[in-house]
mmCIF file of C-alpha atoms and ligand atoms in Angstrom:
data_model
loop_
_atom_site.group_PDB
_atom_site.id
_atom_site.type_symbol
_atom_site.label_atom_id
_atom_site.label_comp_id
_atom_site.label_asym_id
_atom_site.label_seq_id
_atom_site.Cartn_x
_atom_site.Cartn_y
_atom_site.Cartn_z
ATOM 1 C CA MET A 1 29.139 -4.187 9.589
ATOM 2 C CA THR A 2 28.764 -7.820 8.560
ATOM 3 C CA VAL A 3 25.485 -8.199 6.768
ATOM 4 C CA ASP A 4 23.365 -11.333 7.352
ATOM 5 C CA ALA A 5 20.935 -10.730 4.499
ATOM 6 C CA ARG A 6 20.257 -8.312 1.647
ATOM 7 C CA TYR A 7 16.857 -6.893 0.698
ATOM 8 C CA ALA A 8 15.659 -4.244 -1.753
ATOM 9 C CA VAL A 9 12.681 -2.365 -3.089
ATOM 10 C CA VAL A 10 12.318 -3.141 -6.763
ATOM 11 C CA GLY A 11 10.339 -0.860 -9.084
ATOM 12 C CA HIS A 12 10.499 1.347 -12.164
ATOM 13 C CA PRO A 13 11.150 4.157 -11.344
ATOM 14 C CA VAL A 14 12.232 3.633 -7.739
ATOM 15 C CA ALA A 15 14.738 6.386 -6.894
ATOM 16 C CA HIS A 16 12.035 8.369 -5.001
ATOM 17 C CA SER A 17 11.191 5.427 -2.684
ATOM 18 C CA LEU A 18 11.277 5.992 1.085
ATOM 19 C CA SER A 19 11.552 2.229 1.734
ATOM 20 C CA PRO A 20 15.384 2.143 2.100
ATOM 21 C CA GLN A 21 15.164 4.833 4.795
ATOM 22 C CA ILE A 22 12.310 3.033 6.581
ATOM 23 C CA HIS A 23 14.073 -0.338 6.586
ATOM 24 C CA ALA A 24 17.373 1.203 7.704
ATOM 25 C CA GLN A 25 15.477 2.581 10.731
ATOM 26 C CA PHE A 26 13.856 -0.808 11.399
ATOM 27 C CA ALA A 27 17.267 -2.536 11.210
ATOM 28 C CA ARG A 28 18.755 -0.014 13.664
ATOM 29 C CA GLN A 29 15.803 -0.430 16.028
ATOM 30 C CA THR A 30 15.866 -4.235 16.066
ATOM 31 C CA GLY A 31 19.635 -4.818 15.716
ATOM 32 C CA GLU A 32 19.058 -6.954 12.609
ATOM 33 C CA ARG A 33 22.177 -6.884 10.401
ATOM 34 C CA VAL A 34 20.533 -6.339 7.029
ATOM 35 C CA ASP A 35 21.188 -4.229 3.979
ATOM 36 C CA TYR A 36 18.308 -2.678 1.988
ATOM 37 C CA ALA A 37 18.707 -0.948 -1.386
ATOM 38 C CA ALA A 38 16.488 0.558 -4.114
ATOM 39 C CA ILE A 39 16.908 -1.212 -7.457
ATOM 40 C CA ASP A 40 15.358 0.033 -10.692
ATOM 41 C CA VAL A 41 14.182 -2.919 -12.782
ATOM 42 C CA PRO A 42 12.074 -2.355 -15.912
ATOM 43 C CA PRO A 43 9.160 -4.797 -16.353
ATOM 44 C CA GLU A 44 10.808 -6.613 -19.284
ATOM 45 C CA ALA A 45 13.879 -7.396 -17.127
ATOM 46 C CA PHE A 46 12.006 -8.447 -13.965
ATOM 47 C CA ALA A 47 12.019 -12.238 -14.474
ATOM 48 C CA ASP A 48 15.730 -12.323 -15.441
ATOM 49 C CA PHE A 49 16.574 -10.098 -12.479
ATOM 50 C CA TRP A 50 15.471 -12.985 -10.229
ATOM 51 C CA ARG A 51 16.590 -15.916 -12.433
ATOM 52 C CA THR A 52 20.070 -14.853 -13.455
ATOM 53 C CA GLY A 53 20.611 -11.291 -12.163
ATOM 54 C CA PRO A 54 21.213 -9.510 -8.838
ATOM 55 C CA GLY A 55 17.895 -10.799 -7.448
ATOM 56 C CA ARG A 56 19.637 -14.142 -6.780
ATOM 57 C CA GLY A 57 21.547 -12.432 -3.962
ATOM 58 C CA LEU A 58 18.433 -11.064 -2.239
ATOM 59 C CA ALA A 59 16.742 -12.744 0.717
ATOM 60 C CA GLY A 60 13.597 -10.803 -0.130
ATOM 61 C CA ALA A 61 12.232 -7.652 -1.690
ATOM 62 C CA ASN A 62 9.452 -5.135 -1.705
ATOM 63 C CA VAL A 63 7.866 -4.730 -5.112
ATOM 64 C CA THR A 64 6.351 -1.462 -6.231
ATOM 65 C CA LEU A 65 4.828 0.041 -9.403
ATOM 66 C CA PRO A 66 4.592 -1.283 -12.073
ATOM 67 C CA LEU A 67 5.816 -4.739 -11.027
ATOM 68 C CA LYS A 68 3.269 -6.018 -8.493
ATOM 69 C CA GLY A 69 1.273 -8.066 -11.034
ATOM 70 C CA LEU A 70 4.434 -9.472 -12.638
ATOM 71 C CA ALA A 71 5.672 -10.499 -9.195
ATOM 72 C CA ARG A 72 2.418 -12.371 -8.630
ATOM 73 C CA ASP A 73 3.053 -14.349 -11.837
ATOM 74 C CA LEU A 74 6.732 -14.966 -11.044
ATOM 75 C CA VAL A 75 6.703 -16.408 -7.532
ATOM 76 C CA ASP A 76 6.453 -20.130 -6.750
ATOM 77 C CA GLN A 77 4.113 -19.697 -3.771
ATOM 78 C CA LEU A 78 1.464 -17.100 -3.005
ATOM 79 C CA SER A 79 -0.051 -16.144 0.330
ATOM 80 C CA GLU A 80 -3.844 -16.084 0.464
ATOM 81 C CA ARG A 81 -3.927 -12.296 0.705
ATOM 82 C CA ALA A 82 -1.585 -11.874 -2.302
ATOM 83 C CA ALA A 83 -3.692 -14.317 -4.337
ATOM 84 C CA GLU A 84 -6.853 -12.402 -3.474
ATOM 85 C CA ALA A 85 -5.220 -9.061 -4.333
ATOM 86 C CA ALA A 86 -3.661 -10.537 -7.522
ATOM 87 C CA ALA A 87 -0.630 -8.439 -6.579
ATOM 88 C CA VAL A 88 2.599 -9.075 -4.661
ATOM 89 C CA ASN A 89 4.351 -6.281 -2.757
ATOM 90 C CA THR A 90 6.645 -8.535 -0.694
ATOM 91 C CA ILE A 91 8.865 -11.361 -1.976
ATOM 92 C CA ILE A 92 10.396 -13.800 0.488
ATOM 93 C CA ARG A 93 13.163 -16.135 -0.683
ATOM 94 C CA LEU A 94 12.382 -19.660 0.538
ATOM 95 C CA ASP A 95 15.580 -21.245 -0.823
ATOM 96 C CA GLN A 96 17.952 -20.889 -3.769
ATOM 97 C CA HIS A 97 15.237 -21.659 -6.308
ATOM 98 C CA ARG A 98 11.883 -20.760 -4.758
ATOM 99 C CA LEU A 99 10.230 -17.423 -3.994
ATOM 100 C CA ARG A 100 7.057 -16.707 -2.015
ATOM 101 C CA GLY A 101 4.845 -13.693 -2.687
ATOM 102 C CA ASP A 102 2.795 -11.841 -0.093
ATOM 103 C CA ASN A 103 0.860 -8.584 0.072
ATOM 104 C CA THR A 104 1.154 -6.358 3.132
ATOM 105 C CA ASP A 105 -0.585 -3.256 1.708
ATOM 106 C CA GLY A 106 -4.016 -4.081 3.133
ATOM 107 C CA ILE A 107 -2.857 -4.875 6.652
ATOM 108 C CA GLY A 108 -0.687 -1.742 6.460
ATOM 109 C CA LEU A 109 -3.714 0.436 5.749
ATOM 110 C CA VAL A 110 -5.919 -1.189 8.380
ATOM 111 C CA ARG A 111 -3.209 -0.835 11.058
ATOM 112 C CA ASP A 112 -2.817 2.837 10.195
ATOM 113 C CA LEU A 113 -6.599 3.370 10.394
ATOM 114 C CA GLU A 114 -6.528 1.643 13.803
ATOM 115 C CA ARG A 115 -3.715 3.970 14.903
ATOM 116 C CA LEU A 116 -5.891 6.906 13.877
ATOM 117 C CA GLU A 117 -8.843 5.300 15.737
ATOM 118 C CA TRP A 118 -11.009 5.687 12.654
ATOM 119 C CA PRO A 119 -13.800 3.113 12.787
ATOM 120 C CA LEU A 120 -14.587 0.588 10.034
ATOM 121 C CA GLY A 121 -17.127 -1.821 11.566
ATOM 122 C CA GLY A 122 -20.730 -0.920 10.725
ATOM 123 C CA ARG A 123 -19.635 2.089 8.673
ATOM 124 C CA ARG A 124 -20.471 3.096 5.099
ATOM 125 C CA LEU A 125 -17.141 3.015 3.230
ATOM 126 C CA LEU A 126 -16.049 4.162 -0.228
ATOM 127 C CA VAL A 127 -12.853 3.129 -2.031
ATOM 128 C CA ILE A 128 -11.931 5.211 -5.091
ATOM 129 C CA GLY A 129 -9.738 3.322 -7.588
ATOM 130 C CA ALA A 130 -9.589 -0.298 -8.709
ATOM 131 C CA GLY A 131 -5.874 -0.811 -9.382
ATOM 132 C CA GLY A 132 -3.322 -2.927 -7.517
ATOM 133 C CA ALA A 133 -3.495 -0.889 -4.311
ATOM 134 C CA ALA A 134 -7.304 -1.023 -4.163
ATOM 135 C CA ARG A 135 -7.289 -4.791 -4.749
ATOM 136 C CA GLY A 136 -4.885 -5.236 -1.833
ATOM 137 C CA ILE A 137 -6.998 -3.344 0.693
ATOM 138 C CA LEU A 138 -10.486 -4.711 -0.065
ATOM 139 C CA ARG A 139 -10.344 -7.998 1.889
ATOM 140 C CA PRO A 140 -8.842 -6.495 5.075
ATOM 141 C CA LEU A 141 -11.489 -3.739 4.936
ATOM 142 C CA LEU A 142 -14.329 -6.243 4.382
ATOM 143 C CA ASP A 143 -12.999 -8.346 7.279
ATOM 144 C CA ARG A 144 -13.637 -5.366 9.604
ATOM 145 C CA GLY A 145 -17.383 -5.672 8.904
ATOM 146 C CA PRO A 146 -18.365 -2.351 7.284
ATOM 147 C CA ALA A 147 -22.106 -1.725 6.740
ATOM 148 C CA SER A 148 -21.257 -1.406 3.025
ATOM 149 C CA LEU A 149 -18.198 -1.020 0.811
ATOM 150 C CA THR A 150 -18.605 0.836 -2.495
ATOM 151 C CA ILE A 151 -15.809 0.790 -5.070
ATOM 152 C CA ALA A 152 -15.772 3.601 -7.627
ATOM 153 C CA ASN A 153 -13.467 3.687 -10.628
ATOM 154 C CA ARG A 154 -12.900 5.814 -13.727
ATOM 155 C CA THR A 155 -13.237 2.627 -15.800
ATOM 156 C CA PRO A 156 -16.360 1.066 -14.243
ATOM 157 C CA ALA A 157 -15.672 -2.370 -15.777
ATOM 158 C CA ARG A 158 -12.693 -2.782 -13.414
ATOM 159 C CA ALA A 159 -14.848 -2.025 -10.369
ATOM 160 C CA ILE A 160 -17.500 -4.443 -11.637
ATOM 161 C CA ALA A 161 -14.869 -7.164 -12.133
ATOM 162 C CA LEU A 162 -13.663 -6.694 -8.558
ATOM 163 C CA ALA A 163 -17.208 -6.853 -7.228
ATOM 164 C CA ALA A 164 -17.699 -10.124 -9.125
ATOM 165 C CA ARG A 165 -14.546 -11.486 -7.461
ATOM 166 C CA PHE A 166 -15.306 -10.345 -3.913
ATOM 167 C CA GLY A 167 -19.042 -11.086 -4.095
ATOM 168 C CA SER A 168 -22.093 -9.082 -3.147
ATOM 169 C CA GLU A 169 -20.253 -7.436 -0.239
ATOM 170 C CA LEU A 170 -18.799 -4.963 -2.739
ATOM 171 C CA VAL A 171 -20.915 -2.371 -4.590
ATOM 172 C CA PRO A 172 -19.302 -1.198 -7.869
ATOM 173 C CA CYS A 173 -19.905 2.201 -9.454
ATOM 174 C CA ALA A 174 -18.409 4.680 -11.921
ATOM 175 C CA LEU A 175 -16.750 7.890 -10.715
ATOM 176 C CA THR A 176 -19.455 9.740 -12.646
ATOM 177 C CA GLU A 177 -22.171 8.078 -10.498
ATOM 178 C CA LEU A 178 -20.732 9.299 -7.179
ATOM 179 C CA GLY A 179 -22.918 12.423 -7.173
ATOM 180 C CA ALA A 180 -25.909 10.174 -6.451
ATOM 181 C CA ALA A 181 -24.097 7.864 -3.987
ATOM 182 C CA GLY A 182 -24.818 9.888 -0.840
ATOM 183 C CA ARG A 183 -22.566 10.415 2.165
ATOM 184 C CA PHE A 184 -19.895 8.015 3.437
ATOM 185 C CA ASP A 185 -18.385 7.566 6.910
ATOM 186 C CA GLY A 186 -14.982 6.779 5.407
ATOM 187 C CA VAL A 187 -13.564 7.613 1.960
ATOM 188 C CA ILE A 188 -10.305 5.953 0.863
ATOM 189 C CA HIS A 189 -8.591 7.382 -2.183
ATOM 190 C CA ALA A 190 -6.684 4.526 -3.843
ATOM 191 C CA SER A 191 -6.380 5.837 -7.400
ATOM 192 C CA ALA A 192 -3.231 7.178 -9.044
ATOM 193 C CA ALA A 193 -5.036 10.346 -10.226
ATOM 194 C CA GLY A 194 -3.178 12.570 -7.725
ATOM 195 C CA HIS A 195 0.071 11.915 -9.575
ATOM 196 C CA ALA A 196 -1.471 13.571 -12.660
ATOM 197 C CA VAL A 197 -4.560 15.717 -13.064
ATOM 198 C CA GLY A 198 -6.363 14.911 -9.801
ATOM 199 C CA LEU A 199 -10.047 14.070 -9.328
ATOM 200 C CA GLU A 200 -13.263 16.082 -9.375
ATOM 201 C CA LEU A 201 -15.320 14.675 -6.477
ATOM 202 C CA PRO A 202 -18.818 15.729 -5.367
ATOM 203 C CA ALA A 203 -18.949 17.642 -2.065
ATOM 204 C CA THR A 204 -21.799 15.354 -0.878
ATOM 205 C CA LEU A 205 -19.524 12.320 -0.319
ATOM 206 C CA ALA A 206 -18.168 13.465 3.061
ATOM 207 C CA ASP A 207 -18.981 15.826 5.916
ATOM 208 C CA LYS A 208 -17.568 16.795 9.322
ATOM 209 C CA ASP A 209 -18.274 13.316 10.738
ATOM 210 C CA SER A 210 -16.448 11.505 7.916
ATOM 211 C CA TRP A 211 -12.806 10.536 7.641
ATOM 212 C CA CYS A 212 -10.878 10.619 4.349
ATOM 213 C CA TYR A 213 -7.615 8.737 3.752
ATOM 214 C CA ASP A 214 -5.371 9.091 0.703
ATOM 215 C CA LEU A 215 -3.055 6.140 0.013
ATOM 216 C CA SER A 216 -0.696 8.601 -1.705
ATOM 217 C CA TYR A 217 1.241 11.180 0.255
ATOM 218 C CA GLY A 218 2.867 14.555 -0.318
ATOM 219 C CA HIS A 219 2.144 16.297 -3.602
ATOM 220 C CA ALA A 220 0.052 13.403 -4.985
ATOM 221 C CA ALA A 221 -2.344 13.571 -1.999
ATOM 222 C CA ARG A 222 -2.793 17.344 -2.039
ATOM 223 C CA GLY A 223 -5.902 17.520 -4.279
ATOM 224 C CA PHE A 224 -7.866 14.864 -2.366
ATOM 225 C CA VAL A 225 -6.884 16.210 1.049
ATOM 226 C CA THR A 226 -7.885 19.747 0.024
ATOM 227 C CA TRP A 227 -11.262 18.437 -1.190
ATOM 228 C CA ALA A 228 -11.805 16.461 2.053
ATOM 229 C CA ARG A 229 -10.870 19.409 4.278
ATOM 230 C CA ALA A 230 -13.319 21.623 2.378
ATOM 231 C CA ALA A 231 -16.007 19.037 3.250
ATOM 232 C CA GLY A 232 -14.994 19.373 6.938
ATOM 233 C CA ALA A 233 -13.749 15.760 7.188
ATOM 234 C CA ARG A 234 -10.733 14.410 9.111
ATOM 235 C CA THR A 235 -7.875 13.631 6.716
ATOM 236 C CA ALA A 236 -4.710 11.534 6.548
ATOM 237 C CA GLU A 237 -2.157 10.614 3.894
ATOM 238 C CA GLY A 238 -0.577 7.239 3.119
ATOM 239 C CA LEU A 239 2.748 7.718 4.869
ATOM 240 C CA GLY A 240 1.475 5.776 7.884
ATOM 241 C CA MET A 241 0.335 2.923 5.644
ATOM 242 C CA LEU A 242 3.718 2.898 3.911
ATOM 243 C CA VAL A 243 5.524 2.471 7.238
ATOM 244 C CA GLU A 244 3.018 -0.141 8.488
ATOM 245 C CA GLN A 245 3.223 -2.274 5.317
ATOM 246 C CA ALA A 246 7.024 -2.080 5.533
ATOM 247 C CA ALA A 247 6.921 -3.231 9.173
ATOM 248 C CA GLU A 248 4.849 -6.253 8.163
ATOM 249 C CA SER A 249 7.329 -7.090 5.351
ATOM 250 C CA PHE A 250 10.226 -6.768 7.810
ATOM 251 C CA PHE A 251 8.425 -9.153 10.166
ATOM 252 C CA LEU A 252 7.859 -11.688 7.341
ATOM 253 C CA TRP A 253 11.573 -11.629 6.489
ATOM 254 C CA ARG A 254 13.169 -11.417 9.922
ATOM 255 C CA GLY A 255 10.545 -12.766 12.354
ATOM 256 C CA VAL A 256 11.007 -9.579 14.412
ATOM 257 C CA ARG A 257 8.351 -6.862 14.550
ATOM 258 C CA PRO A 258 9.742 -3.311 14.447
ATOM 259 C CA ASP A 259 7.930 -0.342 16.009
ATOM 260 C CA PRO A 260 6.486 1.765 13.161
ATOM 261 C CA ALA A 261 5.575 4.789 15.345
ATOM 262 C CA PRO A 262 8.997 6.533 15.634
ATOM 263 C CA VAL A 263 9.741 5.928 11.953
ATOM 264 C CA HIS A 264 6.370 7.410 10.969
ATOM 265 C CA ARG A 265 7.016 10.463 13.174
ATOM 266 C CA LEU A 266 10.451 10.990 11.622
ATOM 267 C CA LEU A 267 9.193 10.721 8.035
ATOM 268 C CA SER A 268 6.205 12.994 8.744
ATOM 269 C CA LYS A 269 8.573 15.640 10.098
ATOM 270 C CA GLU A 270 10.822 15.354 7.039
ATOM 271 C CA GLN A 271 7.839 15.534 4.663
ATOM 272 C CA ALA A 272 6.497 18.608 6.466
ATOM 273 C CA LYS A 273 9.925 20.277 6.202
ATOM 274 C CA SER A 274 10.213 19.479 2.487
ATOM 275 C CA HIS A 275 6.855 21.253 1.918
ATOM 276 C CA GLU A 276 7.804 24.390 3.881
HETATM 277 P P1 NAP B 301 -2.492 1.317 -10.432
HETATM 278 O O1 NAP B 301 -2.562 -0.167 -10.293
HETATM 279 O O2 NAP B 301 -1.773 1.911 -11.592
HETATM 280 O O3 NAP B 301 -4.035 1.817 -10.451
HETATM 281 C C1 NAP B 301 -4.378 3.032 -10.905
HETATM 282 C C2 NAP B 301 -5.828 3.374 -10.494
HETATM 283 O O4 NAP B 301 -5.933 4.798 -10.561
HETATM 284 C C3 NAP B 301 -6.884 2.802 -11.403
HETATM 285 O O5 NAP B 301 -8.056 2.584 -10.692
HETATM 286 C C4 NAP B 301 -7.068 3.938 -12.428
HETATM 287 O O6 NAP B 301 -8.339 3.958 -13.045
HETATM 288 C C5 NAP B 301 -6.960 5.129 -11.501
HETATM 289 N N1 NAP B 301 -6.547 6.354 -12.189
HETATM 290 C C6 NAP B 301 -5.327 6.642 -12.712
HETATM 291 N N2 NAP B 301 -5.339 7.899 -13.240
HETATM 292 C C7 NAP B 301 -6.588 8.394 -13.035
HETATM 293 C C8 NAP B 301 -7.224 9.630 -13.335
HETATM 294 N N3 NAP B 301 -6.565 10.612 -13.963
HETATM 295 N N4 NAP B 301 -8.509 9.797 -12.971
HETATM 296 C C9 NAP B 301 -9.184 8.820 -12.338
HETATM 297 N N5 NAP B 301 -8.647 7.612 -12.021
HETATM 298 C C10 NAP B 301 -7.363 7.415 -12.369
HETATM 299 O O7 NAP B 301 -1.864 1.997 -9.148
HETATM 300 P P2 NAP B 301 -1.916 1.430 -7.658
HETATM 301 O O8 NAP B 301 -0.784 0.518 -7.403
HETATM 302 O O9 NAP B 301 -3.288 0.922 -7.396
HETATM 303 O O10 NAP B 301 -1.618 2.762 -6.791
HETATM 304 C C11 NAP B 301 -2.610 3.736 -6.567
HETATM 305 C C12 NAP B 301 -2.095 4.779 -5.596
HETATM 306 O O11 NAP B 301 -1.879 4.204 -4.315
HETATM 307 C C13 NAP B 301 -0.762 5.405 -6.009
HETATM 308 O O12 NAP B 301 -0.841 6.792 -5.774
HETATM 309 C C14 NAP B 301 0.246 4.769 -5.080
HETATM 310 O O13 NAP B 301 1.336 5.624 -4.829
HETATM 311 C C15 NAP B 301 -0.597 4.570 -3.821
HETATM 312 N N6 NAP B 301 -0.098 3.467 -2.945
HETATM 313 C C16 NAP B 301 0.314 3.780 -1.696
HETATM 314 C C17 NAP B 301 0.761 2.764 -0.846
HETATM 315 C C18 NAP B 301 1.221 3.102 0.550
HETATM 316 O O14 NAP B 301 1.851 2.254 1.196
HETATM 317 N N7 NAP B 301 0.917 4.275 1.072
HETATM 318 C C19 NAP B 301 0.795 1.433 -1.283
HETATM 319 C C20 NAP B 301 0.356 1.153 -2.579
HETATM 320 C C21 NAP B 301 -0.082 2.185 -3.392
HETATM 321 P P3 NAP B 301 -8.613 3.140 -14.417
HETATM 322 O O15 NAP B 301 -8.880 1.736 -13.999
HETATM 323 O O16 NAP B 301 -9.786 3.832 -14.998
HETATM 324 O O17 NAP B 301 -7.354 3.279 -15.252
#
């Protein structure tokens, strides 16, 4: 097949990424003749990758851990949502010398919550975590008009800094204060704790009328999902968000919007099989 443009997901490590599979499905669906690879680039090599390395041959890229902040500093133009998130997950090549950075994580999450028909407007919401992923989802969540949005983090100073940036709409707190925070309609787990030791969360945060969404998926989401199910809440993992943010990136690059639903179904089936 003649390829019109090359794209990649760039991270460190990146071998585990599902993005090549997702974008191959999108390309098949839309008939776009594109190639999409996973490229491991350590942080210290990221700028040269774009200036003098293989990045020069890419029409765009997804950027994942730990490069999202570096990508923000590298690009020549930033979308409003990437500037607000201080993180870039999508790079679009404008011409030979100029790159634009965008962030599709937040819209990806909100579209997946809409798919699930989980309400945001007028609801009491909690986001756990204050890293790159949390920063990317705050504005799209606030735009849906929640009654309140609390952000809880292990290091409270980071939650406080975010609240200062987003204004009084955001209520910061420490993870250790959550026992006194009451019940939430929606709890979004956006920390990286599931990749390591997991989190100890109070049972009072959610009940049978709440929904709980983990941005991680698979093994990393297991602890949070188990906690949420014990509280009687509805639960979902971040696979849907991953597919939705990828669809938005694909649209930014190609001007064609793929259908995320069949790709999400396929990946969910494969994930379920791999956990059998
Ligand atoms: P990050 O920038 O490294 O942020 C890490 C966050 O996790 C910080 O708030 C950190 O707290 C907290 N944390 C880490 N270990 C912890 C622990 N043991 N206990 C309590 N808190 C802990 O990572 P990120 O980019 O925000 O990613 C967060 C998660 O979202 C990851 O699991 C990632 O896979 C997932 N994600 C999913 C999607 C998707 O499309 N589904 C997209 C983006 C991210 P401190 O500030 O105290 O260090």
